[in-house]
Amino acid sequence: MIVVVSILVFLMLVGAVAASIFRDLISAVIAAALVSLFASILFYFLQAPDVAMAEAAIGAALTATIFIIAIRRTERFEE
Amino acid sequence: MRKTIAILLLVIVALGIRLSLAKIPFGTPKTKVGRYYIEKGIEETGAVNIVTSVVVNYRGFDTLGEVTVLFIAAIGLGAVLTASSRGETRKTQPASLVLYTGCRLLFPLILIFGSYIFIHGHLTPGGGFQGGAIVASAFVLIYLGCREKRISEKLSNTLESLGGLIFVVVGLIGLAVGGYFLLNFLPKGQSYLLLSAGIIPVIYIAIGFKVGSELAGIIDKLIEQSK
């Protein structure tokens, strides 16, 4: 149990760092969505399936879509 | 320089959260209120999923507030996007065959899954908000894959208004019958069955339709605007 949680938290950290490092904003959004996805799996393992579902649908899918729409309107690459 | 300050601020915030949470024991023992919901929740409300019984029954009025906040956000977005001038339409290249076929294949399955989540909100994990978000993500898939297809704005607005109306009307019937808003006036029935828990499934189905059409409408407006 503690191993699974540690792996998930590590993956979330990797995703978060990747999201802040990437210069390609689309990749950054995907990395940020991955953080949400791993968070939702973590919620499931912590016995909160209701929160996990909301996190997966809103955090991973809808937020990423809104960011991608915003990026389409502006610049794809930073600097 | 700016990055250093940002990292420093983050560390301070993390330390603050760590210090404030350090004194609270994690998980056990549960508070009196939490124990009450777990022990009495099923017999008092008839809903097997205790999270749902808390969200729709014990604090149903808060949920009405949440739904209203989402409604106001959608209205505000619509007002801002409609008021701003329509930009020039950019040519979009059609989606690839794999994406197109995949979307058409997955769309009904995701729609059914979302409906299942909000119809069974009182029995299994999930509920109106989660189901609605899943339904909206099915429409996002359609917008990404088959751009020529769109849901009619009239239908989504009607569903949204109907959902809110059902919620308030059910609450007002409770006020008329028993004297307080959102009273569970329908029979609780036998737990673990689909038709149980009185008004909880009615309200959660209404919320599911409302949240689903609202979120799909928000994405639709944003995509229309970004073309």
Coordinates of C-alpha atoms in Angstrom, one line a residue:
Chain A
M1 CA 0.0 0.0 0.0
I2 CA 2.7 2.5 1.1
V3 CA 4.7 1.5 -2.0
V4 CA 1.9 2.2 -4.4
V5 CA 1.2 5.5 -2.8
S6 CA 4.9 6.5 -2.9
I7 CA 5.1 5.6 -6.6
L8 CA 2.0 7.6 -7.4
V9 CA 3.2 10.6 -5.4
F10 CA 6.6 10.4 -7.2
L11 CA 4.9 10.2 -10.6
M12 CA 2.8 13.3 -9.6
L13 CA 6.0 15.2 -8.7
V14 CA 7.6 14.1 -12.0
G15 CA 4.6 15.4 -13.9
A16 CA 4.5 18.7 -12.0
V17 CA 8.2 19.4 -12.6
A18 CA 7.9 18.4 -16.3
A19 CA 4.9 20.8 -16.7
S20 CA 7.0 23.7 -15.4
I21 CA 10.1 22.8 -17.4
F22 CA 8.6 22.1 -20.9
R23 CA 8.8 25.0 -23.4
D24 CA 6.2 23.4 -25.6
L25 CA 3.0 24.5 -23.8
I26 CA 0.9 21.6 -25.2
S27 CA 3.3 19.1 -23.6
A28 CA 3.2 21.1 -20.4
V29 CA -0.6 20.9 -20.4
I30 CA -0.5 17.1 -20.9
A31 CA 2.0 16.8 -18.1
A32 CA -0.3 18.8 -15.8
A33 CA -3.2 16.6 -16.8
L34 CA -1.1 13.6 -15.9
V35 CA -0.6 15.0 -12.4
S36 CA -4.4 15.1 -12.1
L37 CA -4.7 11.6 -13.4
F38 CA -2.2 10.2 -10.9
A39 CA -3.9 12.2 -8.1
S40 CA -7.2 10.6 -9.0
I41 CA -5.6 7.1 -8.8
L42 CA -4.2 8.2 -5.5
F43 CA -7.6 9.2 -4.3
Y44 CA -9.0 5.8 -5.3
F45 CA -6.3 4.1 -3.3
L46 CA -7.1 6.3 -0.3
Q47 CA -10.7 5.1 -0.5
A48 CA -12.3 8.2 -1.9
P49 CA -13.8 7.0 -5.2
D50 CA -16.2 10.0 -5.4
V51 CA -13.4 12.5 -5.4
A52 CA -11.3 10.3 -7.7
M53 CA -14.0 10.4 -10.4
A54 CA -14.4 14.2 -10.2
E55 CA -10.7 14.7 -10.3
A56 CA -10.3 12.5 -13.4
A57 CA -13.1 14.0 -15.3
I58 CA -12.6 17.7 -14.4
G59 CA -8.9 17.9 -13.5
A60 CA -7.6 15.7 -16.3
A61 CA -10.1 16.1 -19.2
L62 CA -11.9 19.4 -19.0
T63 CA -9.2 21.6 -17.6
A64 CA -6.7 20.3 -20.1
T65 CA -9.2 21.0 -22.9
I66 CA -9.7 24.6 -21.8
F67 CA -6.0 25.1 -21.6
I68 CA -5.5 23.7 -25.0
I69 CA -8.2 25.9 -26.5
A70 CA -6.5 28.9 -24.9
I71 CA -3.1 27.8 -26.3
R72 CA -4.6 27.5 -29.8
R73 CA -5.6 31.2 -29.5
T74 CA -2.2 32.3 -28.4
E75 CA 1.4 31.0 -28.8
R76 CA 2.3 27.3 -28.6
F77 CA 6.0 27.8 -27.6
E78 CA 7.2 29.8 -24.7
E79 CA 9.8 32.5 -25.5
Chain B
M1 CA 15.6 36.2 -9.2
R2 CA 11.8 35.9 -9.7
K3 CA 12.2 32.1 -9.7
T4 CA 14.1 32.1 -6.5
I5 CA 11.4 34.2 -4.8
A6 CA 8.7 31.8 -6.2
I7 CA 10.6 28.8 -4.8
L8 CA 11.1 30.5 -1.5
L9 CA 7.4 31.4 -1.2
L10 CA 6.4 27.8 -2.1
V11 CA 8.7 26.4 0.6
I12 CA 7.2 28.8 3.2
V13 CA 3.6 27.8 2.2
A14 CA 4.5 24.1 2.3
L15 CA 6.1 24.5 5.7
G16 CA 3.0 26.3 6.9
I17 CA 0.7 23.6 5.7
R18 CA 2.9 20.9 7.2
L19 CA 3.0 22.6 10.6
S20 CA -0.7 23.2 10.7
L21 CA -1.5 19.6 9.7
A22 CA 1.1 18.0 12.0
K23 CA -1.1 18.3 15.1
I24 CA -4.2 16.6 13.4
P25 CA -4.1 12.8 13.6
F26 CA -4.6 11.2 10.2
G27 CA -7.6 9.0 9.7
T28 CA -8.5 7.9 13.2
P29 CA -10.4 8.4 15.4
K30 CA -13.3 9.8 13.5
T31 CA -15.2 12.8 14.8
K32 CA -18.6 12.5 16.3
V33 CA -20.3 14.0 13.2
G34 CA -18.5 11.6 10.9
R35 CA -19.4 8.6 13.0
Y36 CA -23.0 9.7 13.1
Y37 CA -23.2 9.9 9.2
I38 CA -21.6 6.4 8.9
E39 CA -23.9 4.8 11.5
K40 CA -27.2 6.5 10.9
G41 CA -26.8 7.6 7.3
I42 CA -28.3 4.6 5.6
E43 CA -31.4 4.2 7.8
E44 CA -32.1 8.0 7.9
T45 CA -31.8 8.7 4.2
G46 CA -32.0 5.3 2.5
A47 CA -29.0 6.1 0.3
V48 CA -26.2 3.4 0.5
N49 CA -23.5 5.8 -0.7
I50 CA -23.0 7.9 2.4
V51 CA -21.2 10.7 0.4
T52 CA -24.4 11.1 -1.6
S53 CA -26.6 11.2 1.5
V54 CA -24.4 13.9 2.9
V55 CA -24.2 16.0 -0.3
V56 CA -27.9 15.8 -1.4
N57 CA -29.7 15.2 1.9
Y58 CA -27.9 16.5 5.0
R59 CA -26.4 19.5 3.2
G60 CA -28.7 19.7 0.2
F61 CA -29.0 23.5 0.5
D62 CA -25.2 23.9 0.1
T63 CA -25.4 21.8 -3.1
L64 CA -28.1 24.1 -4.5
G65 CA -25.6 26.9 -3.8
E66 CA -22.8 25.0 -5.6
V67 CA -25.1 24.4 -8.6
T68 CA -25.9 28.1 -8.6
V69 CA -22.2 29.1 -8.6
L70 CA -21.6 26.9 -11.6
F71 CA -24.7 28.4 -13.4
I72 CA -23.5 31.9 -12.8
A73 CA -20.0 31.0 -14.1
A74 CA -21.6 29.6 -17.3
I75 CA -23.8 32.6 -17.7
G76 CA -20.9 35.0 -17.2
L77 CA -18.8 33.2 -19.7
G78 CA -21.6 33.2 -22.2
A79 CA -22.1 37.0 -21.7
V80 CA -18.4 37.8 -22.1
L81 CA -17.9 35.6 -25.1
T82 CA -21.0 36.7 -26.9
A83 CA -20.3 40.4 -26.2
S84 CA -16.8 40.2 -27.7
S85 CA -16.6 40.5 -31.5
R86 CA -16.5 37.4 -33.6
G87 CA -13.0 37.0 -34.9
E88 CA -12.1 35.8 -38.3
T89 CA -12.7 32.1 -38.8
R90 CA -9.5 30.1 -39.1
K91 CA -9.5 27.0 -41.4
T92 CA -9.2 23.8 -39.3
Q93 CA -7.8 20.7 -40.9
P94 CA -10.1 17.6 -40.5
A95 CA -9.2 15.0 -37.9
S96 CA -7.4 11.9 -38.9
L97 CA -9.4 8.7 -39.6
V98 CA -8.2 7.0 -36.5
L99 CA -9.3 9.9 -34.3
Y100 CA -12.6 10.3 -36.1
T101 CA -13.5 6.6 -35.8
G102 CA -12.3 6.4 -32.2
C103 CA -14.4 9.3 -31.2
R104 CA -17.5 8.0 -32.9
L105 CA -16.9 4.6 -31.2
L106 CA -16.2 5.9 -27.7
F107 CA -18.8 8.7 -27.6
P108 CA -21.9 6.5 -26.8
L109 CA -19.9 4.4 -24.3
I110 CA -18.7 7.4 -22.3
L111 CA -22.2 8.9 -22.5
I112 CA -23.7 5.7 -21.1
F113 CA -21.0 5.5 -18.4
G114 CA -21.7 9.1 -17.3
S115 CA -25.5 8.5 -17.2
Y116 CA -24.9 5.3 -15.1
I117 CA -22.8 7.3 -12.7
F118 CA -25.4 9.9 -12.0
I119 CA -28.4 7.6 -12.1
H120 CA -26.8 5.3 -9.6
G121 CA -25.4 8.1 -7.4
H122 CA -27.2 6.9 -4.3
L123 CA -25.9 3.3 -4.7
T124 CA -22.4 3.5 -6.1
P125 CA -19.6 6.0 -5.9
G126 CA -20.1 9.1 -7.9
G127 CA -23.2 11.3 -8.5
G128 CA -24.5 14.2 -10.4
F129 CA -21.4 16.3 -10.5
Q130 CA -19.1 13.4 -11.5
G131 CA -21.6 12.0 -14.0
G132 CA -22.2 15.4 -15.5
A133 CA -18.4 16.0 -15.9
I134 CA -18.0 12.6 -17.6
V135 CA -20.9 13.4 -20.0
A136 CA -19.3 16.7 -20.8
S137 CA -16.0 15.0 -21.5
A138 CA -17.8 12.8 -24.0
F139 CA -18.9 16.0 -25.8
V140 CA -15.3 17.3 -25.6
L141 CA -14.2 14.2 -27.5
I142 CA -16.8 14.9 -30.2
Y143 CA -15.6 18.5 -30.5
L144 CA -12.0 17.2 -30.8
G145 CA -12.7 14.4 -33.3
C146 CA -15.7 15.3 -35.4
R147 CA -15.8 19.1 -35.5
E148 CA -18.7 19.3 -37.9
K149 CA -21.0 17.8 -35.4
R150 CA -22.4 20.1 -32.7
I151 CA -25.1 19.8 -30.0
S152 CA -27.8 22.3 -30.5
E153 CA -27.5 25.2 -28.1
K154 CA -31.2 25.3 -27.5
L155 CA -31.4 21.7 -26.3
S156 CA -28.5 22.2 -23.9
N157 CA -29.9 25.4 -22.5
T158 CA -33.3 23.7 -22.1
L159 CA -31.8 20.8 -20.3
E160 CA -29.8 23.1 -18.0
S161 CA -32.8 25.2 -17.1
L162 CA -34.9 22.1 -16.5
G163 CA -32.3 20.5 -14.2
G164 CA -32.2 23.6 -12.0
L165 CA -35.9 24.0 -12.1
I166 CA -36.5 20.3 -10.9
F167 CA -34.0 20.8 -8.0
V168 CA -35.8 24.0 -6.8
V169 CA -39.3 22.6 -7.3
V170 CA -38.5 19.4 -5.4
G171 CA -37.1 21.5 -2.6
L172 CA -40.2 23.7 -2.6
I173 CA -42.6 20.7 -2.5
G174 CA -40.7 19.6 0.6
L175 CA -41.3 23.0 2.1
A176 CA -45.0 22.8 1.3
V177 CA -45.5 19.2 2.5
G178 CA -43.3 19.1 5.6
G179 CA -42.4 22.6 6.5
Y180 CA -38.7 22.8 5.5
F181 CA -36.8 23.1 2.2
L182 CA -35.6 19.9 0.5
L183 CA -37.5 17.6 2.9
N184 CA -37.2 14.0 1.8
F185 CA -41.0 13.6 1.2
L186 CA -40.9 10.5 -1.1
P187 CA -40.9 7.0 0.5
K188 CA -37.3 5.8 1.3
G189 CA -38.1 2.3 0.0
Q190 CA -35.7 -0.6 0.4
S191 CA -32.0 0.3 0.5
Y192 CA -29.7 -1.1 -2.3
L193 CA -32.5 -0.8 -4.9
L194 CA -32.5 1.7 -7.7
L195 CA -35.8 3.2 -6.7
S196 CA -34.9 4.0 -3.1
A197 CA -33.8 7.0 -1.0
G198 CA -36.7 9.2 -1.9
I199 CA -35.8 12.5 -3.6
I200 CA -32.0 11.8 -3.7
P201 CA -32.0 10.1 -7.2
V202 CA -34.4 12.7 -8.6
I203 CA -32.2 15.5 -7.5
Y204 CA -29.0 13.8 -8.6
I205 CA -30.3 13.1 -12.1
A206 CA -31.4 16.7 -12.4
I207 CA -27.9 17.8 -11.3
G208 CA -26.3 15.4 -13.7
F209 CA -28.2 16.8 -16.7
K210 CA -27.6 20.4 -15.5
V211 CA -23.8 20.0 -14.9
G212 CA -23.3 17.9 -18.1
S213 CA -25.1 20.4 -20.3
E214 CA -23.4 23.4 -18.6
L215 CA -19.9 22.1 -18.9
A216 CA -20.5 20.9 -22.5
G217 CA -21.9 24.4 -23.2
I218 CA -18.9 26.1 -21.8
I219 CA -16.5 24.0 -23.9
D220 CA -18.7 24.6 -26.9
K221 CA -18.7 28.4 -26.5
L222 CA -14.9 28.4 -26.0
I223 CA -14.2 26.3 -29.1
E224 CA -16.6 28.4 -31.2
Q225 CA -14.8 31.5 -30.0
S226 CA -11.3 30.1 -30.7
K227 CA -12.0 29.2 -34.3

